mmCIF file of C-alpha atoms and ligand atoms in Angstrom:
data_model
loop_
_atom_site.group_PDB
_atom_site.id
_atom_site.type_symbol
_atom_site.label_atom_id
_atom_site.label_comp_id
_atom_site.label_asym_id
_atom_site.label_seq_id
_atom_site.Cartn_x
_atom_site.Cartn_y
_atom_site.Cartn_z
ATOM 1 C CA UNK A 1 -25.265 -127.458 168.959
ATOM 2 C CA UNK A 2 -27.808 -124.983 169.829
ATOM 3 C CA UNK A 3 -30.885 -123.522 167.825
ATOM 4 C CA UNK A 4 -32.747 -122.107 170.849
ATOM 5 C CA UNK A 5 -34.481 -118.655 169.212
ATOM 6 C CA UNK A 6 -34.398 -120.071 165.734
ATOM 7 C CA UNK A 7 -36.633 -120.019 163.479
ATOM 8 C CA UNK A 8 -37.574 -122.916 161.470
ATOM 9 C CA UNK A 9 -39.188 -121.907 157.827
ATOM 10 C CA UNK A 10 -37.550 -123.502 155.118
ATOM 11 C CA UNK A 11 -34.416 -126.790 155.643
ATOM 12 C CA UNK A 12 -32.344 -123.904 153.475
ATOM 13 C CA UNK A 13 -31.928 -122.589 156.648
ATOM 14 C CA UNK A 14 -30.478 -125.392 158.203
ATOM 15 C CA UNK A 15 -26.879 -127.154 157.608
ATOM 16 C CA UNK A 16 -26.827 -130.502 157.980
ATOM 17 C CA UNK A 17 -25.316 -131.594 160.860
ATOM 18 C CA UNK A 18 -27.803 -129.197 162.335
ATOM 19 C CA UNK A 19 -30.935 -131.048 160.503
ATOM 20 C CA UNK A 20 -29.138 -134.038 161.582
ATOM 21 C CA UNK A 21 -29.091 -132.788 165.753
ATOM 22 C CA UNK A 22 -32.548 -132.481 164.525
ATOM 23 C CA UNK A 23 -33.063 -135.756 163.788
ATOM 24 C CA UNK A 24 -31.051 -137.877 166.363
ATOM 25 C CA UNK A 25 -33.532 -135.630 169.012
ATOM 26 C CA UNK A 26 -36.284 -136.816 167.117
ATOM 27 C CA UNK A 27 -34.954 -140.204 167.936
ATOM 28 C CA UNK A 28 -34.395 -139.620 171.569
ATOM 29 C CA UNK A 29 -37.347 -138.425 171.726
ATOM 30 C CA UNK A 30 -39.077 -141.719 170.336
ATOM 31 C CA UNK A 31 -37.471 -143.753 172.826
ATOM 32 C CA UNK A 32 -38.074 -141.582 175.244
ATOM 33 C CA UNK A 33 -41.474 -141.528 174.720
ATOM 34 C CA UNK A 34 -41.972 -145.233 174.184
ATOM 35 C CA UNK A 35 -39.927 -145.691 177.562
ATOM 36 C CA UNK A 36 -42.354 -143.568 179.572
ATOM 37 C CA UNK A 37 -39.968 -140.835 180.186
ATOM 38 C CA UNK A 38 -41.451 -138.100 180.613
ATOM 39 C CA UNK A 39 -39.624 -134.876 179.001
ATOM 40 C CA UNK A 40 -41.419 -131.890 180.489
ATOM 41 C CA UNK A 41 -39.760 -129.554 181.926
ATOM 42 C CA UNK A 42 -41.765 -127.080 179.234
ATOM 43 C CA UNK A 43 -44.484 -126.258 181.934
ATOM 44 C CA UNK A 44 -45.187 -123.032 181.854
ATOM 45 C CA UNK A 45 -44.881 -122.481 178.325
ATOM 46 C CA UNK A 46 -47.113 -122.024 175.479
ATOM 47 C CA UNK A 47 -47.735 -122.238 172.020
ATOM 48 C CA UNK A 48 -50.091 -120.851 169.086
ATOM 49 C CA UNK A 49 -50.768 -123.117 166.367
ATOM 50 C CA UNK A 50 -52.518 -120.952 163.390
ATOM 51 C CA UNK A 51 -53.763 -122.608 160.524
ATOM 52 C CA UNK A 52 -55.045 -121.546 157.451
ATOM 53 C CA UNK A 53 -55.116 -124.517 155.815
ATOM 54 C CA UNK A 54 -56.932 -128.154 157.230
ATOM 55 C CA UNK A 55 -54.342 -130.260 159.061
ATOM 56 C CA UNK A 56 -54.327 -133.984 160.348
ATOM 57 C CA UNK A 57 -51.317 -134.390 160.876
ATOM 58 C CA UNK A 58 -49.362 -132.133 161.610
ATOM 59 C CA UNK A 59 -52.044 -129.983 163.879
ATOM 60 C CA UNK A 60 -51.805 -133.195 166.212
ATOM 61 C CA UNK A 61 -48.362 -133.750 166.000
ATOM 62 C CA UNK A 62 -48.140 -130.321 167.046
ATOM 63 C CA UNK A 63 -50.802 -131.016 169.746
ATOM 64 C CA UNK A 64 -49.779 -133.807 171.775
ATOM 65 C CA UNK A 65 -45.886 -133.299 170.938
ATOM 66 C CA UNK A 66 -46.708 -129.854 173.294
ATOM 67 C CA UNK A 67 -48.818 -131.980 175.714
ATOM 68 C CA UNK A 68 -46.371 -134.367 176.678
ATOM 69 C CA UNK A 69 -43.488 -131.818 177.264
ATOM 70 C CA UNK A 70 -46.420 -129.887 179.272
ATOM 71 C CA UNK A 71 -47.078 -127.148 177.578
ATOM 72 C CA UNK A 72 -49.958 -125.172 176.175
ATOM 73 C CA UNK A 73 -51.266 -124.626 173.353
ATOM 74 C CA UNK A 74 -54.499 -122.397 171.575
ATOM 75 C CA UNK A 75 -55.388 -123.348 167.894
ATOM 76 C CA UNK A 76 -56.749 -120.752 165.532
ATOM 77 C CA UNK A 77 -58.322 -120.891 162.018
ATOM 78 C CA UNK A 78 -58.858 -118.373 160.042
ATOM 79 C CA UNK A 79 -62.551 -118.399 160.224
ATOM 80 C CA UNK A 80 -62.187 -118.347 164.464
ATOM 81 C CA UNK A 81 -59.331 -115.160 164.992
ATOM 82 C CA UNK A 82 -58.295 -111.202 163.271
ATOM 83 C CA UNK A 83 -55.732 -113.239 160.989
ATOM 84 C CA UNK A 84 -56.031 -111.903 158.088
ATOM 85 C CA UNK A 85 -60.322 -110.008 157.751
ATOM 86 C CA UNK A 86 -59.251 -107.850 160.703
ATOM 87 C CA UNK A 87 -55.496 -108.219 161.153
ATOM 88 C CA UNK A 88 -52.455 -107.612 159.628
ATOM 89 C CA UNK A 89 -49.831 -110.630 159.775
ATOM 90 C CA UNK A 90 -47.116 -107.782 161.393
ATOM 91 C CA UNK A 91 -50.331 -107.825 164.092
ATOM 92 C CA UNK A 92 -50.902 -110.747 164.758
ATOM 93 C CA UNK A 93 -47.638 -111.328 164.985
ATOM 94 C CA UNK A 94 -46.853 -108.462 167.695
ATOM 95 C CA UNK A 95 -49.487 -109.626 169.790
ATOM 96 C CA UNK A 96 -48.823 -113.612 169.541
ATOM 97 C CA UNK A 97 -45.480 -113.003 170.578
ATOM 98 C CA UNK A 98 -46.333 -110.898 173.684
ATOM 99 C CA UNK A 99 -48.330 -114.030 174.784
ATOM 100 C CA UNK A 100 -46.679 -117.011 174.048
ATOM 101 C CA UNK A 101 -43.603 -118.961 173.269
ATOM 102 C CA UNK A 102 -43.756 -120.137 169.674
ATOM 103 C CA UNK A 103 -45.706 -119.548 166.420
ATOM 104 C CA UNK A 104 -47.006 -122.794 164.565
ATOM 105 C CA UNK A 105 -48.034 -121.739 161.023
ATOM 106 C CA UNK A 106 -50.028 -123.264 158.180
ATOM 107 C CA UNK A 107 -50.886 -121.411 155.000
ATOM 108 C CA UNK A 108 -50.516 -120.452 151.298
ATOM 109 C CA UNK A 109 -47.283 -117.984 151.070
ATOM 110 C CA UNK A 110 -44.136 -118.286 152.644
ATOM 111 C CA UNK A 111 -44.040 -115.080 152.239
ATOM 112 C CA UNK A 112 -46.392 -114.597 155.691
ATOM 113 C CA UNK A 113 -45.028 -117.467 157.836
ATOM 114 C CA UNK A 114 -41.715 -115.273 156.746
ATOM 115 C CA UNK A 115 -43.407 -111.515 158.026
ATOM 116 C CA UNK A 116 -44.916 -113.923 161.041
ATOM 117 C CA UNK A 117 -41.284 -114.620 161.793
ATOM 118 C CA UNK A 118 -39.674 -110.861 161.498
ATOM 119 C CA UNK A 119 -42.100 -109.816 163.702
ATOM 120 C CA UNK A 120 -42.803 -112.654 166.465
ATOM 121 C CA UNK A 121 -39.431 -112.172 168.495
ATOM 122 C CA UNK A 122 -40.301 -115.618 169.489
ATOM 123 C CA UNK A 123 -39.690 -118.987 167.240
ATOM 124 C CA UNK A 124 -42.036 -119.671 163.843
ATOM 125 C CA UNK A 125 -42.090 -122.402 163.169
ATOM 126 C CA UNK A 126 -44.315 -123.698 159.277
ATOM 127 C CA UNK A 127 -46.435 -126.609 159.482
ATOM 128 C CA UNK A 128 -46.886 -125.579 155.674
ATOM 129 C CA UNK A 129 -46.662 -123.272 152.990
ATOM 130 C CA UNK A 130 -47.506 -123.313 148.670
ATOM 131 C CA UNK A 131 -43.995 -123.756 148.489
ATOM 132 C CA UNK A 132 -41.977 -125.532 151.372
ATOM 133 C CA UNK A 133 -43.164 -128.291 154.039
ATOM 134 C CA UNK A 134 -40.620 -128.700 156.300
ATOM 135 C CA UNK A 135 -40.987 -130.906 159.770
ATOM 136 C CA UNK A 136 -42.756 -133.287 157.126
ATOM 137 C CA UNK A 137 -38.990 -133.179 156.354
ATOM 138 C CA UNK A 138 -37.663 -134.316 159.233
ATOM 139 C CA UNK A 139 -39.936 -136.804 159.270
ATOM 140 C CA UNK A 140 -39.620 -138.817 156.582
ATOM 141 C CA UNK A 141 -35.845 -138.286 156.691
ATOM 142 C CA UNK A 142 -35.825 -139.997 160.113
ATOM 143 C CA UNK A 143 -38.485 -143.154 158.810
ATOM 144 C CA UNK A 144 -35.619 -143.882 155.781
ATOM 145 C CA UNK A 145 -32.418 -143.645 158.406
ATOM 146 C CA UNK A 146 -34.662 -145.807 160.359
ATOM 147 C CA UNK A 147 -35.422 -148.437 157.371
ATOM 148 C CA UNK A 148 -32.284 -147.894 155.210
ATOM 149 C CA UNK A 149 -29.334 -146.983 158.149
ATOM 150 C CA UNK A 150 -28.789 -144.066 155.728
ATOM 151 C CA UNK A 151 -29.373 -141.361 153.769
ATOM 152 C CA UNK A 152 -25.891 -141.060 151.993
ATOM 153 C CA UNK A 153 -26.198 -142.371 148.790
ATOM 154 C CA UNK A 154 -29.427 -143.091 149.055
ATOM 155 C CA UNK A 155 -32.302 -142.314 145.476
ATOM 156 C CA UNK A 156 -35.187 -141.289 146.547
ATOM 157 C CA UNK A 157 -37.426 -139.984 143.714
ATOM 158 C CA UNK A 158 -40.331 -138.190 143.528
ATOM 159 C CA UNK A 159 -43.823 -139.130 141.437
ATOM 160 C CA UNK A 160 -46.588 -136.166 140.781
ATOM 161 C CA UNK A 161 -45.838 -132.127 141.060
ATOM 162 C CA UNK A 162 -42.967 -131.259 141.795
ATOM 163 C CA UNK A 163 -43.178 -127.658 142.342
ATOM 164 C CA UNK A 164 -45.227 -127.566 144.920
ATOM 165 C CA UNK A 165 -44.387 -127.770 148.878
ATOM 166 C CA UNK A 166 -43.741 -131.509 149.224
ATOM 167 C CA UNK A 167 -41.239 -132.248 145.495
ATOM 168 C CA UNK A 168 -39.331 -128.333 146.862
ATOM 169 C CA UNK A 169 -38.518 -129.750 150.576
ATOM 170 C CA UNK A 170 -37.426 -133.310 149.207
ATOM 171 C CA UNK A 171 -34.806 -132.356 146.341
ATOM 172 C CA UNK A 172 -33.609 -129.432 148.820
ATOM 173 C CA UNK A 173 -33.660 -132.683 151.849
ATOM 174 C CA UNK A 174 -31.931 -134.564 150.444
ATOM 175 C CA UNK A 175 -29.614 -132.416 148.383
ATOM 176 C CA UNK A 176 -29.156 -131.392 151.892
ATOM 177 C CA UNK A 177 -27.627 -134.393 152.960
ATOM 178 C CA UNK A 178 -26.440 -136.100 150.358
ATOM 179 C CA UNK A 179 -29.231 -138.068 148.784
ATOM 180 C CA UNK A 180 -29.781 -138.451 145.089
ATOM 181 C CA UNK A 181 -32.874 -136.390 144.527
ATOM 182 C CA UNK A 182 -35.054 -137.618 141.175
ATOM 183 C CA UNK A 183 -37.783 -135.751 140.156
ATOM 184 C CA UNK A 184 -40.573 -137.662 137.921
ATOM 185 C CA UNK A 185 -42.356 -135.799 136.269
ATOM 186 C CA UNK A 186 -43.485 -134.250 133.102
ATOM 187 C CA UNK A 187 -41.547 -131.251 132.106
ATOM 188 C CA UNK A 188 -44.178 -128.555 133.027
ATOM 189 C CA UNK A 189 -44.289 -130.144 136.907
ATOM 190 C CA UNK A 190 -40.628 -130.004 137.275
ATOM 191 C CA UNK A 191 -39.002 -127.836 140.561
ATOM 192 C CA UNK A 192 -38.014 -124.365 139.472
ATOM 193 C CA UNK A 193 -34.733 -124.265 137.749
ATOM 194 C CA UNK A 194 -33.426 -121.638 140.782
ATOM 195 C CA UNK A 195 -34.850 -123.759 143.828
ATOM 196 C CA UNK A 196 -32.895 -126.896 141.010
ATOM 197 C CA UNK A 197 -29.100 -124.829 141.011
ATOM 198 C CA UNK A 198 -29.129 -123.941 144.413
ATOM 199 C CA UNK A 199 -29.329 -126.825 145.596
ATOM 200 C CA UNK A 200 -27.436 -128.516 143.004
ATOM 201 C CA UNK A 201 -25.310 -126.436 145.241
ATOM 202 C CA UNK A 202 -26.035 -127.885 148.404
ATOM 203 C CA UNK A 203 -25.829 -131.448 147.254
ATOM 204 C CA UNK A 204 -22.008 -130.152 145.509
ATOM 205 C CA UNK A 205 -20.709 -130.664 148.860
ATOM 206 C CA UNK A 206 -23.060 -132.983 150.514
ATOM 207 C CA UNK A 207 -22.092 -135.094 147.322
ATOM 208 C CA UNK A 208 -25.740 -135.721 146.717
ATOM 209 C CA UNK A 209 -26.940 -135.120 143.144
ATOM 210 C CA UNK A 210 -30.052 -134.079 140.879
ATOM 211 C CA UNK A 211 -31.751 -135.627 138.941
ATOM 212 C CA UNK A 212 -34.993 -134.657 136.730
ATOM 213 C CA UNK A 213 -36.304 -136.820 134.221
ATOM 214 C CA UNK A 214 -39.776 -137.252 132.455
ATOM 215 C CA UNK A 215 -39.097 -141.386 131.963
ATOM 216 C CA UNK A 216 -40.169 -143.778 134.666
ATOM 217 C CA UNK A 217 -38.378 -146.639 133.791
ATOM 218 C CA UNK A 218 -34.898 -144.717 134.172
ATOM 219 C CA UNK A 219 -36.063 -142.426 136.187
ATOM 220 C CA UNK A 220 -37.443 -144.898 139.079
ATOM 221 C CA UNK A 221 -34.871 -147.476 137.929
ATOM 222 C CA UNK A 222 -33.054 -148.888 141.247
ATOM 223 C CA UNK A 223 -34.404 -146.595 143.928
ATOM 224 C CA UNK A 224 -34.648 -146.957 147.316
ATOM 225 C CA UNK A 225 -37.508 -144.411 147.998
ATOM 226 C CA UNK A 226 -40.101 -143.763 145.990
ATOM 227 C CA UNK A 227 -42.364 -140.966 147.366
ATOM 228 C CA UNK A 228 -45.998 -139.694 146.007
ATOM 229 C CA UNK A 229 -48.535 -137.052 146.843
ATOM 230 C CA UNK A 230 -51.887 -135.329 146.403
ATOM 231 C CA UNK A 231 -51.899 -134.269 142.553
ATOM 232 C CA UNK A 232 -53.854 -131.134 143.504
ATOM 233 C CA UNK A 233 -53.320 -129.265 146.968
ATOM 234 C CA UNK A 234 -55.009 -127.993 149.270
ATOM 235 C CA UNK A 235 -55.660 -123.753 148.059
ATOM 236 C CA UNK A 236 -55.872 -124.605 144.655
ATOM 237 C CA UNK A 237 -59.101 -124.472 142.304
ATOM 238 C CA UNK A 238 -60.936 -127.352 141.438
ATOM 239 C CA UNK A 239 -60.254 -126.395 138.298
ATOM 240 C CA UNK A 240 -56.914 -128.016 137.900
ATOM 241 C CA UNK A 241 -58.436 -131.718 138.754
ATOM 242 C CA UNK A 242 -58.715 -131.921 134.991
ATOM 243 C CA UNK A 243 -55.215 -131.254 133.750
ATOM 244 C CA UNK A 244 -53.590 -132.279 136.425
ATOM 245 C CA UNK A 245 -55.070 -135.719 136.058
ATOM 246 C CA UNK A 246 -54.643 -136.262 132.358
ATOM 247 C CA UNK A 247 -50.533 -135.035 132.535
ATOM 248 C CA UNK A 248 -50.054 -136.639 135.936
ATOM 249 C CA UNK A 249 -51.764 -139.812 135.194
ATOM 250 C CA UNK A 250 -48.516 -141.519 133.428
ATOM 251 C CA UNK A 251 -46.345 -140.683 136.828
ATOM 252 C CA UNK A 252 -48.570 -143.112 139.215
ATOM 253 C CA UNK A 253 -46.995 -145.145 141.902
ATOM 254 C CA UNK A 254 -48.372 -148.600 140.783
ATOM 255 C CA UNK A 255 -46.816 -152.261 141.120
ATOM 256 C CA UNK A 256 -45.070 -151.211 137.852
ATOM 257 C CA UNK A 257 -42.731 -149.190 139.160
ATOM 258 C CA UNK A 258 -42.768 -150.658 141.775
ATOM 259 C CA UNK A 259 -40.743 -153.483 140.961
ATOM 260 C CA UNK A 260 -38.450 -151.502 138.496
ATOM 261 C CA UNK A 261 -37.132 -150.343 142.548
ATOM 262 C CA UNK A 262 -34.682 -152.169 143.876
ATOM 263 C CA UNK A 263 -35.999 -154.903 146.295
ATOM 264 C CA UNK A 264 -35.530 -152.990 149.281
ATOM 265 C CA UNK A 265 -37.519 -150.200 148.109
ATOM 266 C CA UNK A 266 -40.192 -147.980 150.554
ATOM 267 C CA UNK A 267 -43.109 -146.562 149.350
ATOM 268 C CA UNK A 268 -44.248 -143.739 151.579
ATOM 269 C CA UNK A 269 -46.667 -139.987 151.062
ATOM 270 C CA UNK A 270 -46.540 -137.413 153.277
ATOM 271 C CA UNK A 271 -50.356 -138.251 153.280
ATOM 272 C CA UNK A 272 -53.295 -137.637 153.119
ATOM 273 C CA UNK A 273 -53.969 -139.969 150.351
ATOM 274 C CA UNK A 274 -55.714 -140.742 146.984
ATOM 275 C CA UNK A 275 -55.896 -144.256 146.680
ATOM 276 C CA UNK A 276 -59.400 -146.004 147.158
ATOM 277 C CA UNK A 277 -63.207 -144.415 146.813
ATOM 278 C CA UNK A 278 -63.261 -143.984 150.689
ATOM 279 C CA UNK A 279 -63.310 -140.215 150.631
ATOM 280 C CA UNK A 280 -65.516 -137.208 149.653
ATOM 281 C CA UNK A 281 -63.150 -135.737 146.961
ATOM 282 C CA UNK A 282 -62.092 -139.469 145.714
ATOM 283 C CA UNK A 283 -65.362 -140.296 144.937
ATOM 284 C CA UNK A 284 -66.307 -137.083 143.172
ATOM 285 C CA UNK A 285 -62.860 -137.707 141.443
ATOM 286 C CA UNK A 286 -63.612 -140.932 139.766
ATOM 287 C CA UNK A 287 -67.532 -139.935 139.042
ATOM 288 C CA UNK A 288 -66.333 -137.380 136.698
ATOM 289 C CA UNK A 289 -63.010 -138.936 135.943
ATOM 290 C CA UNK A 290 -63.458 -142.605 136.632
ATOM 291 C CA UNK A 291 -60.392 -143.052 138.595
ATOM 292 C CA UNK A 292 -60.891 -144.921 141.245
ATOM 293 C CA UNK A 293 -56.888 -144.276 142.507
ATOM 294 C CA UNK A 294 -55.035 -141.437 141.558
ATOM 295 C CA UNK A 295 -51.826 -141.243 142.817
ATOM 296 C CA UNK A 296 -50.743 -144.243 144.577
ATOM 297 C CA UNK A 297 -52.207 -147.668 144.211
ATOM 298 C CA UNK A 298 -54.356 -148.992 146.480
ATOM 299 C CA UNK A 299 -52.032 -152.355 146.395
ATOM 300 C CA UNK A 300 -48.989 -150.576 146.540
ATOM 301 C CA UNK A 301 -50.438 -147.979 149.540
ATOM 302 C CA UNK A 302 -51.255 -151.350 152.050
ATOM 303 C CA UNK A 303 -48.498 -153.143 150.464
ATOM 304 C CA UNK A 304 -45.795 -154.273 152.976
ATOM 305 C CA UNK A 305 -43.776 -152.186 151.478
ATOM 306 C CA UNK A 306 -45.387 -148.754 152.656
ATOM 307 C CA UNK A 307 -44.287 -146.910 155.605
ATOM 308 C CA UNK A 308 -46.767 -143.964 155.220
ATOM 309 C CA UNK A 309 -47.797 -144.551 158.390
ATOM 310 C CA UNK A 310 -44.346 -144.932 160.549
ATOM 311 C CA UNK A 311 -43.853 -141.172 158.489
ATOM 312 C CA UNK A 312 -47.539 -140.158 160.070
ATOM 313 C CA UNK A 313 -45.685 -140.879 163.458
ATOM 314 C CA UNK A 314 -42.425 -139.509 162.949
ATOM 315 C CA UNK A 315 -44.694 -136.254 162.433
ATOM 316 C CA UNK A 316 -45.329 -136.056 165.711
ATOM 317 C CA UNK A 317 -41.776 -137.117 167.767
ATOM 318 C CA UNK A 318 -39.934 -134.583 164.687
ATOM 319 C CA UNK A 319 -42.161 -132.016 165.418
ATOM 320 C CA UNK A 320 -41.345 -131.812 169.777
ATOM 321 C CA UNK A 321 -37.851 -131.946 168.532
ATOM 322 C CA UNK A 322 -38.365 -128.376 166.977
ATOM 323 C CA UNK A 323 -40.105 -127.024 169.643
ATOM 324 C CA UNK A 324 -38.013 -128.724 172.306
ATOM 325 C CA UNK A 325 -34.709 -127.348 170.362
ATOM 326 C CA UNK A 326 -35.794 -123.724 169.499
ATOM 327 C CA UNK A 327 -37.060 -123.436 172.711
ATOM 328 C CA UNK A 328 -33.072 -124.949 174.105
ATOM 329 C CA UNK A 329 -33.241 -128.412 175.237
HETATM 330 N N1 CP B 1 -48.766 -134.253 155.728
HETATM 331 C C1 CP B 1 -49.471 -133.421 156.739
HETATM 332 O O1 CP B 1 -49.083 -132.436 156.946
HETATM 333 O O2 CP B 1 -50.782 -133.588 156.986
HETATM 334 P P1 CP B 1 -51.892 -132.653 157.739
HETATM 335 O O3 CP B 1 -52.138 -132.682 155.998
HETATM 336 O O4 CP B 1 -52.965 -133.852 158.122
HETATM 337 O O5 CP B 1 -51.536 -132.315 158.896
HETATM 338 N N1 NVA B 2 -48.850 -130.784 148.126
HETATM 339 C C1 NVA B 2 -49.668 -130.726 149.865
HETATM 340 C C2 NVA B 2 -49.075 -131.437 151.006
HETATM 341 C C3 NVA B 2 -50.141 -132.376 151.989
HETATM 342 C C4 NVA B 2 -49.422 -132.425 153.605
HETATM 343 C C5 NVA B 2 -50.593 -130.262 150.202
HETATM 344 O O1 NVA B 2 -50.419 -128.720 149.795
HETATM 345 O O2 NVA B 2 -51.959 -130.463 149.920
#
């Protein structure tokens, strides 16, 4: 499998075999790291990390993975660089492409990361856009395989805003890998019909399926994986909280949902999560709306079924695999 020179912008661009290769490579690199075996033949290479939105996991994963592999990193955010204000994405891409061997971008519209990739001349990696979060998907897939042993036939239920990056990306990943994807949410938060149709095609080829339902009990029945995400994403206005809380509260992941899933079911979340009052936004939402836990209860988040920190760790191993493969392993 040769992915050298490829961009990593959305899993739509990758075959199931290529996705499997990237997850396998991540598992191999994880094992090597645990055994203290260095994979650092990228000395002399450098990567640029552009973050127009904030991050803990994605930034640290790119930095640690790059450093493990012997590479240098430069972090750029929208306040400390010329990006957007004084310099277009196309010009930025052509400058960074002359200095760096790869570029990560986290920000707003997918068209921005595509523009960057078009002009950079080096691999560009999507670290999250409004539409997609493909590096998160590799971590999800690795975590599912570690806990449940396979992808084919696994029923993954996504609860929450399924029109945004996480819902879209999970639907694509599941459809490609032969999984049974269910978006269990209010109709207005279903993924777009265009993307659903495209994923139905992937599912036909892989033996997977796509279900959209508003019914929590039938939607989560016998699920293998329950997944959720914040109800309000980065970059969205504060005013949408009231509507999201009203419409998405019935889709909170709680004990009743987990009991309706399979006994062996796992719970996961891309993180960060609002499951208690230990965050500034969590406290503000509580003061205004009186809810102390939002998309997931603290009980489920802290339960033995929760694999959220395994998935968080796997961000680093999978991002390392993406960089290694596209820079040439
Ligand atoms: N899951 C995820 O992308 O986390 P960060 O926003 O912390 O990078
Ligand atoms: N939907 C969330 C995902 C965070 C990893 C956001 O875009 O903020």
